[in-house]
Amino acid sequence: MELVAGCYEQVLFGFAVHPEPKASGDHEKWTPVADFTHHAHTASLSAVAVNSRFVVTGSKDETIHIYDMKKKIDHGALVHHNGTITCLKFYGNRHLISGAEDGLICVWDAKKWECLKSIKAHKGHVTSLSIHPSGKLALSVGTDKTLRTWNLVEGRSAFIKNIKQNAHIVEWSPRGERYVVVILNKIDVYQLDTASVSGTITNGKRISSVTFLSESVLAVAGDEEVVRVFDCDSLVCLSEFKAHENRVKDLFSFETPEHHVIVTASSDGFIKMWKLHEDKKVSPCLLCEVNTNARLTCLGVWLDRATDTRESPPPDAETPPVSKEEPSKSNKKESGDEVQEGERQSKPGTKKCGSTGNGDKPAKGNSLVSAKKRKMVEMLGKKGNSLVTAKKRKMVEMLEKKKRKKKKM
């Protein structure tokens, strides 16, 4: 496994971690060894994402750089956004989704490294996004004070919720039965089946990062030295531990057959790995630490696996390169805090990147909240593969129509 971390000093660090055999009576210790530094950006790093082959980094220089972890070489750059890259998320090994301060969310083919779709997602910055474990839904938040739900099967916006404040983090739980939205030092916990807030967790200071340790347990870091572990059902703090000497900037958690590990990165320059106990009320044990002597901003862990933990769509579901389309005006119906959308999302005309969409009207319902619940369940229950655009379906329909015309002739 390898720790990867970005910093204000424009560098991506890589540290290979070697677990050591545990001697009887001794605390388990792992050894991090410096593996590489990658200086591809011209400004500070703001986001990092990892799949089984690549590490991608986003920066204030408005570019996304790709690093091949197998060959340990630069694999190129993606240039599409006009603004700081704020969030990067892989879904399996086939797709990457990026968000930026230009308000765009882009879907990338992570094999050919082509932009499949570019969506004007928020009127302000996109501050965070998260992909549902099924790959059929995504959530995003931005500086326009909205929480938006995206139908990734059809490549369009599904719902908008006005949340009155600017959220800066959104995160799905491992099974996708709930999600959290972070505003300053407060965490609103939403249930998927009701599409409403089930409770609110309050942290001591502004929150910088969260990660689910299980379906109901959430680790929280903020502008302080401690990491807290909360129960999302009871909203109670199960434990807290001092992780660093300065504020914790990012968290990452993963599981191996033997361990459940949480990784922390801080402005003090240290990356630390902690072994979690089954009883989350017990503070974790330190496995290893490494000092980068840099001001860290983002964190990831590359696990050298043959396949990613989430399966990618099969080859027959691969999204074809999409063609340019003229921007279309969106039609929206608003009522209270919920907006249900069926509009086609248009692309900006300044970049060479196509987009497709679906102009279906929103389904009617007695209440928008119940409609949202019903539509989200329908989307998750739909057969077919995730991240497939409407373009492919339209092409199939056109071919079928031509065949029917030939038969009539």
Coordinates of C-alpha atoms in Angstrom, one line a residue:
M1 CA 0.0 0.0 0.0
E2 CA 1.1 3.6 -0.5
L3 CA 0.2 6.8 1.2
V4 CA -0.3 9.8 -1.2
A5 CA -0.7 13.4 0.0
G6 CA -0.8 16.8 -1.6
C7 CA 0.4 20.1 -0.1
Y8 CA 0.5 23.8 -0.5
E9 CA 4.0 23.5 -1.8
Q10 CA 2.6 22.0 -5.1
V11 CA 4.1 18.5 -4.5
L12 CA 2.4 15.1 -4.3
F13 CA 4.2 12.8 -1.8
G14 CA 4.2 9.0 -2.1
F15 CA 5.2 6.7 0.8
A16 CA 5.2 2.9 0.6
V17 CA 4.0 1.3 3.8
H18 CA 5.3 -2.1 4.9
P19 CA 3.5 -3.9 7.7
E20 CA 5.9 -5.6 10.0
P21 CA 5.3 -8.9 11.8
K22 CA 4.0 -8.3 15.3
A23 CA 6.3 -9.6 18.1
S24 CA 4.7 -11.2 21.1
G25 CA 3.7 -8.5 23.6
D26 CA 4.8 -5.6 21.3
H27 CA 2.5 -3.0 19.7
E28 CA 2.1 -3.5 16.0
K29 CA 4.2 -1.1 13.9
W30 CA 4.3 -0.4 10.2
T31 CA 7.2 1.2 8.3
P32 CA 6.6 4.1 5.8
V33 CA 9.4 4.5 3.2
A34 CA 9.6 7.5 0.9
D35 CA 8.8 6.3 -2.6
F36 CA 8.3 9.4 -4.9
T37 CA 7.6 13.1 -5.1
H38 CA 5.6 14.4 -8.1
H39 CA 5.8 18.1 -8.9
A40 CA 3.4 18.5 -11.8
H41 CA 1.2 21.5 -10.6
T42 CA 2.0 25.2 -10.6
A43 CA -0.1 25.9 -7.6
S44 CA -1.2 24.2 -4.3
L45 CA -2.9 20.8 -4.5
S46 CA -6.6 20.8 -3.4
A47 CA -7.9 17.3 -4.1
V48 CA -6.7 13.8 -4.6
A49 CA -8.4 10.5 -5.7
V50 CA -7.1 7.0 -6.1
N51 CA -8.2 3.9 -8.0
S52 CA -6.3 0.6 -8.5
R53 CA -4.0 2.0 -11.2
F54 CA -3.9 5.8 -11.0
V55 CA -3.6 8.7 -8.6
V56 CA -5.2 12.0 -9.8
T57 CA -4.6 15.4 -8.2
G58 CA -6.5 18.6 -8.6
S59 CA -5.0 22.0 -8.0
K60 CA -5.6 25.7 -7.8
D61 CA -3.9 25.9 -11.2
E62 CA -7.2 24.6 -12.6
T63 CA -5.8 21.3 -13.9
I64 CA -6.1 17.6 -13.0
H65 CA -2.9 15.6 -13.2
I66 CA -2.7 11.8 -13.6
Y67 CA 0.0 9.7 -12.1
D68 CA 0.5 6.0 -13.0
M69 CA 1.2 4.1 -9.8
K70 CA 2.2 1.0 -11.5
K71 CA 4.9 2.6 -13.7
K72 CA 5.6 5.5 -11.4
I73 CA 5.4 8.0 -14.2
D74 CA 3.3 11.1 -15.1
H75 CA 0.4 10.0 -17.3
G76 CA -0.7 13.5 -18.5
A77 CA -3.2 16.2 -17.5
L78 CA -6.9 16.9 -17.9
V79 CA -7.7 20.5 -18.8
H80 CA -11.3 21.5 -18.8
H81 CA -12.2 23.5 -15.7
N82 CA -11.8 27.2 -15.2
G83 CA -11.2 27.4 -11.5
T84 CA -9.7 25.5 -8.6
I85 CA -10.4 21.8 -8.7
T86 CA -12.3 21.2 -5.4
C87 CA -13.2 17.6 -5.5
L88 CA -12.3 14.4 -7.4
K89 CA -14.0 11.0 -7.0
F90 CA -13.4 7.7 -8.8
Y91 CA -16.1 5.2 -9.4
G92 CA -14.4 1.9 -9.8
N93 CA -11.7 1.9 -12.5
R94 CA -13.8 3.2 -15.4
H95 CA -15.0 6.7 -14.4
L96 CA -13.7 9.8 -12.6
I97 CA -15.9 12.7 -11.6
S98 CA -14.5 16.2 -10.9
G99 CA -15.9 19.4 -9.5
A100 CA -14.5 22.9 -9.5
E101 CA -15.0 26.5 -8.6
D102 CA -16.4 27.1 -12.1
G103 CA -19.6 25.4 -11.0
L104 CA -19.0 22.4 -13.4
I105 CA -19.1 18.7 -12.7
C106 CA -17.3 16.6 -15.3
V107 CA -17.5 12.9 -15.9
W108 CA -14.3 11.4 -17.4
D109 CA -13.6 8.1 -19.0
A110 CA -10.7 6.8 -16.8
K111 CA -9.4 4.6 -19.6
K112 CA -9.3 6.9 -22.6
W113 CA -9.2 10.0 -20.3
E114 CA -11.9 11.8 -22.3
C115 CA -14.5 14.1 -20.9
L116 CA -17.9 12.3 -21.4
K117 CA -20.1 14.9 -20.0
S118 CA -19.8 18.4 -18.6
I119 CA -22.6 19.8 -16.4
K120 CA -23.2 23.3 -15.1
A121 CA -24.0 21.9 -11.7
H122 CA -24.1 24.9 -9.4
K123 CA -24.4 28.7 -9.8
G124 CA -21.4 29.2 -7.5
H125 CA -18.5 26.8 -6.7
V126 CA -18.9 23.1 -6.5
T127 CA -17.5 22.4 -3.0
S128 CA -18.0 18.7 -2.6
L129 CA -19.5 15.6 -4.3
S130 CA -20.1 12.0 -3.5
I131 CA -21.1 9.0 -5.6
H132 CA -23.7 6.5 -4.3
P133 CA -22.2 3.0 -3.9
S134 CA -24.5 1.8 -6.7
G135 CA -23.0 4.3 -9.1
K136 CA -26.5 5.4 -10.1
L137 CA -26.7 8.6 -8.0
A138 CA -24.4 11.4 -6.9
L139 CA -24.8 14.3 -4.5
S140 CA -23.1 17.7 -4.8
V141 CA -23.1 20.8 -2.7
G142 CA -21.9 24.3 -3.6
T143 CA -21.8 28.0 -2.7
D144 CA -25.3 28.5 -4.1
K145 CA -26.7 27.1 -0.9
T146 CA -28.1 24.0 -2.6
L147 CA -27.8 20.2 -2.2
R148 CA -28.2 18.5 -5.6
T149 CA -29.0 14.9 -6.6
W150 CA -27.7 13.7 -9.9
N151 CA -29.1 10.8 -11.9
L152 CA -25.9 9.2 -13.3
V153 CA -27.8 6.6 -15.4
E154 CA -29.4 9.3 -17.5
G155 CA -26.8 12.0 -17.0
R156 CA -29.1 14.7 -15.6
S157 CA -30.1 16.5 -12.5
A158 CA -32.8 14.9 -10.5
F159 CA -33.5 17.1 -7.5
I160 CA -32.4 20.4 -5.8
K161 CA -32.7 21.0 -2.1
N162 CA -32.3 24.5 -0.8
I163 CA -30.3 24.2 2.4
K164 CA -30.2 27.9 3.4
Q165 CA -26.4 27.8 3.9
N166 CA -23.3 26.9 2.0
A167 CA -22.3 23.3 2.7
H168 CA -18.7 22.3 2.1
I169 CA -18.8 18.5 2.5
V170 CA -21.3 15.8 1.4
E171 CA -20.7 12.1 1.9
W172 CA -22.6 8.8 1.3
S173 CA -22.4 6.0 3.8
P174 CA -20.8 2.7 2.7
R175 CA -24.1 1.0 1.9
G176 CA -25.7 4.2 0.7
E177 CA -28.6 4.1 3.2
R178 CA -27.8 7.6 4.5
Y179 CA -25.6 10.6 3.7
V180 CA -24.2 13.6 5.6
V181 CA -24.0 17.2 4.7
V182 CA -21.5 19.4 6.6
I183 CA -22.0 23.2 7.1
L184 CA -19.3 24.8 9.2
N185 CA -19.2 22.8 12.4
K186 CA -22.5 21.0 12.0
I187 CA -23.3 17.7 10.3
D188 CA -26.8 17.0 9.1
V189 CA -27.5 13.3 8.8
Y190 CA -30.0 12.4 6.1
Q191 CA -31.9 9.1 5.6
L192 CA -32.2 7.9 2.0
D193 CA -35.7 6.3 2.6
T194 CA -37.2 9.6 3.9
A195 CA -34.9 12.1 2.1
S196 CA -34.9 14.2 5.3
V197 CA -32.6 15.1 8.2
S198 CA -32.8 12.5 11.0
G199 CA -30.4 14.4 13.3
T200 CA -27.6 16.9 13.6
I201 CA -24.1 16.4 15.0
T202 CA -22.2 19.4 16.3
N203 CA -18.4 19.4 16.4
G204 CA -16.3 21.8 18.4
K205 CA -14.8 23.7 15.5
R206 CA -15.2 24.0 11.7
I207 CA -15.1 20.6 10.1
S208 CA -12.4 19.9 7.5
S209 CA -13.0 16.2 6.7
V210 CA -15.3 13.3 7.5
T211 CA -15.1 9.6 6.7
F212 CA -17.6 6.7 7.5
L213 CA -16.0 3.9 9.5
S214 CA -19.2 1.8 9.2
E215 CA -22.8 2.4 8.1
S216 CA -23.6 4.3 11.3
V217 CA -20.2 5.4 12.6
L218 CA -18.5 8.6 11.3
A219 CA -15.0 10.0 12.0
V220 CA -14.8 13.8 12.0
A221 CA -11.8 16.1 11.8
G222 CA -11.7 19.9 12.0
D223 CA -9.6 22.9 12.7
E224 CA -8.2 21.3 15.8
E225 CA -5.8 18.5 16.8
V226 CA -8.4 15.9 17.7
V227 CA -10.4 13.4 15.7
R228 CA -13.9 12.5 17.0
V229 CA -15.9 9.4 16.3
F230 CA -19.7 9.8 16.3
D231 CA -22.7 7.4 16.2
C232 CA -25.1 8.7 13.4
D233 CA -28.1 7.0 15.1
S234 CA -27.7 8.3 18.6
L235 CA -25.7 11.4 17.5
V236 CA -23.4 10.7 20.5
C237 CA -19.6 11.1 20.4
L238 CA -18.2 7.6 21.0
S239 CA -14.6 8.6 21.4
E240 CA -12.0 11.2 20.6
F241 CA -8.2 11.2 20.4
K242 CA -5.4 13.7 19.8
A243 CA -4.1 12.9 16.4
H244 CA -1.7 15.8 15.7
E245 CA -0.1 19.0 17.0
N246 CA -2.0 21.1 14.5
R247 CA -5.3 21.1 12.7
V248 CA -6.2 17.9 10.9
K249 CA -6.8 18.6 7.2
D250 CA -8.0 15.3 5.8
L251 CA -9.1 11.8 6.8
F252 CA -9.1 8.5 4.9
S253 CA -10.2 5.0 6.1
F254 CA -9.9 1.6 4.6
E255 CA -10.1 -2.1 5.5
T256 CA -7.8 -5.0 4.9
P257 CA -8.5 -8.6 5.9
E258 CA -6.6 -8.0 9.1
H259 CA -7.1 -4.4 9.9
H260 CA -9.5 -1.4 9.9
V261 CA -7.3 1.7 9.4
I262 CA -7.8 5.4 9.6
V263 CA -5.2 7.8 8.1
T264 CA -4.9 11.4 9.1
A265 CA -3.0 14.3 7.5
S266 CA -2.3 17.6 9.2
S267 CA -0.9 21.1 8.7
D268 CA 1.9 20.0 11.0
G269 CA 3.3 18.0 8.1
F270 CA 2.7 14.5 9.5
I271 CA 0.7 11.7 8.0
K272 CA -0.3 9.1 10.6
M273 CA -2.0 5.7 10.3
W274 CA -4.1 4.4 13.1
K275 CA -5.5 0.9 13.8
L276 CA -9.2 1.0 14.8
H277 CA -10.7 -1.4 17.3
E278 CA -14.0 -3.2 16.9
D279 CA -15.3 -1.2 19.9
K280 CA -15.2 2.4 18.5
K281 CA -15.3 3.7 22.1
V282 CA -11.7 2.7 22.4
S283 CA -9.2 5.1 21.0
P284 CA -7.1 3.7 18.0
C285 CA -3.5 2.7 18.2
L286 CA -0.8 4.4 16.2
L287 CA 0.7 2.2 13.5
C288 CA 3.1 4.6 11.9
E289 CA 3.8 8.2 11.1
V290 CA 5.9 10.1 8.6
N291 CA 6.9 13.8 8.5
T292 CA 6.7 15.4 5.1
N293 CA 7.9 18.8 6.3
A294 CA 5.1 20.4 4.2
R295 CA 1.7 21.9 4.8
L296 CA -0.6 19.0 3.8
T297 CA -3.9 19.7 2.2
C298 CA -5.3 16.3 0.9
L299 CA -4.8 12.6 1.4
G300 CA -5.4 9.2 -0.3
V301 CA -4.3 5.6 0.0
W302 CA -3.3 3.5 -3.0
L303 CA -4.0 -0.2 -2.4
D304 CA -2.1 -2.4 -4.8
R305 CA -5.1 -4.6 -5.8
A306 CA -6.0 -6.3 -9.0
T307 CA -9.5 -4.9 -8.9
D308 CA -11.0 -2.0 -7.1
T309 CA -13.3 -2.5 -4.1
R310 CA -16.2 -1.2 -6.2
E311 CA -16.8 -2.9 -9.5
S312 CA -16.8 -0.9 -12.7
P313 CA -19.5 -1.3 -15.2
P314 CA -18.9 -4.2 -17.7
P315 CA -17.4 -3.4 -21.1
D316 CA -20.7 -3.4 -23.0
A317 CA -21.8 -0.5 -20.7
E318 CA -18.9 1.8 -21.6
T319 CA -20.0 5.3 -22.4
P320 CA -19.2 6.3 -26.0
P321 CA -17.6 9.6 -26.7
V322 CA -20.4 12.2 -26.8
S323 CA -20.9 14.8 -29.4
K324 CA -21.5 18.5 -29.1
E325 CA -25.0 19.7 -28.5
E326 CA -26.5 23.2 -28.3
P327 CA -27.2 24.4 -24.8
S328 CA -30.9 24.3 -23.9
K329 CA -32.8 26.3 -21.5
S330 CA -33.8 24.5 -18.3
N331 CA -37.4 24.3 -17.0
K332 CA -37.7 24.1 -13.3
K333 CA -40.6 23.9 -10.9
E334 CA -39.9 25.1 -7.4
S335 CA -41.9 24.6 -4.2
G336 CA -40.6 25.3 -0.7
D337 CA -37.1 23.8 -0.1
E338 CA -37.4 21.0 -2.7
V339 CA -37.0 21.3 -6.5
Q340 CA -37.5 18.3 -8.7
E341 CA -35.7 18.5 -12.0
G342 CA -36.2 16.8 -15.4
E343 CA -34.3 19.3 -17.5
R344 CA -31.5 18.7 -19.8
Q345 CA -28.2 20.0 -18.5
S346 CA -26.3 22.0 -21.0
K347 CA -22.5 22.3 -21.4
P348 CA -20.5 25.5 -21.6
G349 CA -19.6 26.4 -25.1
T350 CA -16.0 27.4 -24.5
K351 CA -14.6 23.9 -24.1
K352 CA -14.4 21.0 -26.6
C353 CA -16.4 18.6 -24.6
G354 CA -19.7 17.1 -25.5
S355 CA -22.7 16.5 -23.3
T356 CA -25.9 14.6 -23.5
G357 CA -29.0 14.8 -21.5
N358 CA -32.6 13.7 -21.1
G359 CA -35.5 16.2 -21.3
D360 CA -38.1 14.0 -19.5
K361 CA -40.5 15.9 -17.4
P362 CA -40.6 15.3 -13.6
A363 CA -43.1 12.8 -12.4
K364 CA -46.1 14.2 -10.6
G365 CA -46.8 13.5 -6.9
N366 CA -48.8 14.6 -3.9
S367 CA -45.7 16.1 -2.3
L368 CA -42.3 16.9 -3.5
V369 CA -40.6 15.1 -0.6
S370 CA -42.5 11.9 -1.2
A371 CA -41.8 12.3 -4.9
K372 CA -38.1 12.6 -4.2
K373 CA -38.2 9.5 -2.1
R374 CA -40.1 7.6 -4.8
K375 CA -37.9 8.7 -7.6
M376 CA -34.6 8.0 -5.8
V377 CA -35.8 4.5 -5.0
E378 CA -36.8 4.0 -8.6
M379 CA -33.4 5.2 -9.8
L380 CA -31.6 2.9 -7.5
G381 CA -33.8 0.0 -8.6
K382 CA -33.5 0.6 -12.3
K383 CA -31.8 -2.2 -14.3
G384 CA -28.8 -1.3 -16.3
N385 CA -25.4 0.0 -15.7
S386 CA -24.3 3.2 -14.0
L387 CA -22.8 6.2 -15.6
V388 CA -24.4 5.4 -19.0
T389 CA -25.5 8.5 -20.9
A390 CA -28.8 8.8 -22.8
K391 CA -26.9 9.1 -26.1
K392 CA -26.4 5.4 -26.4
R393 CA -30.1 4.7 -25.8
K394 CA -31.1 7.4 -28.4
M395 CA -28.8 5.8 -31.0
V396 CA -30.4 2.4 -30.4
E397 CA -33.9 3.9 -30.7
M398 CA -33.0 5.6 -34.0
L399 CA -31.6 2.3 -35.4
E400 CA -34.8 0.5 -34.4
K401 CA -36.9 3.1 -36.2
K402 CA -34.9 2.8 -39.4
K403 CA -35.3 -1.0 -39.3
R404 CA -39.1 -0.6 -38.9
K405 CA -39.3 1.8 -41.9
K406 CA -37.3 -0.6 -44.1
K407 CA -39.7 -3.4 -43.2
K408 CA -42.7 -1.3 -44.2
M409 CA -41.1 -0.5 -47.5

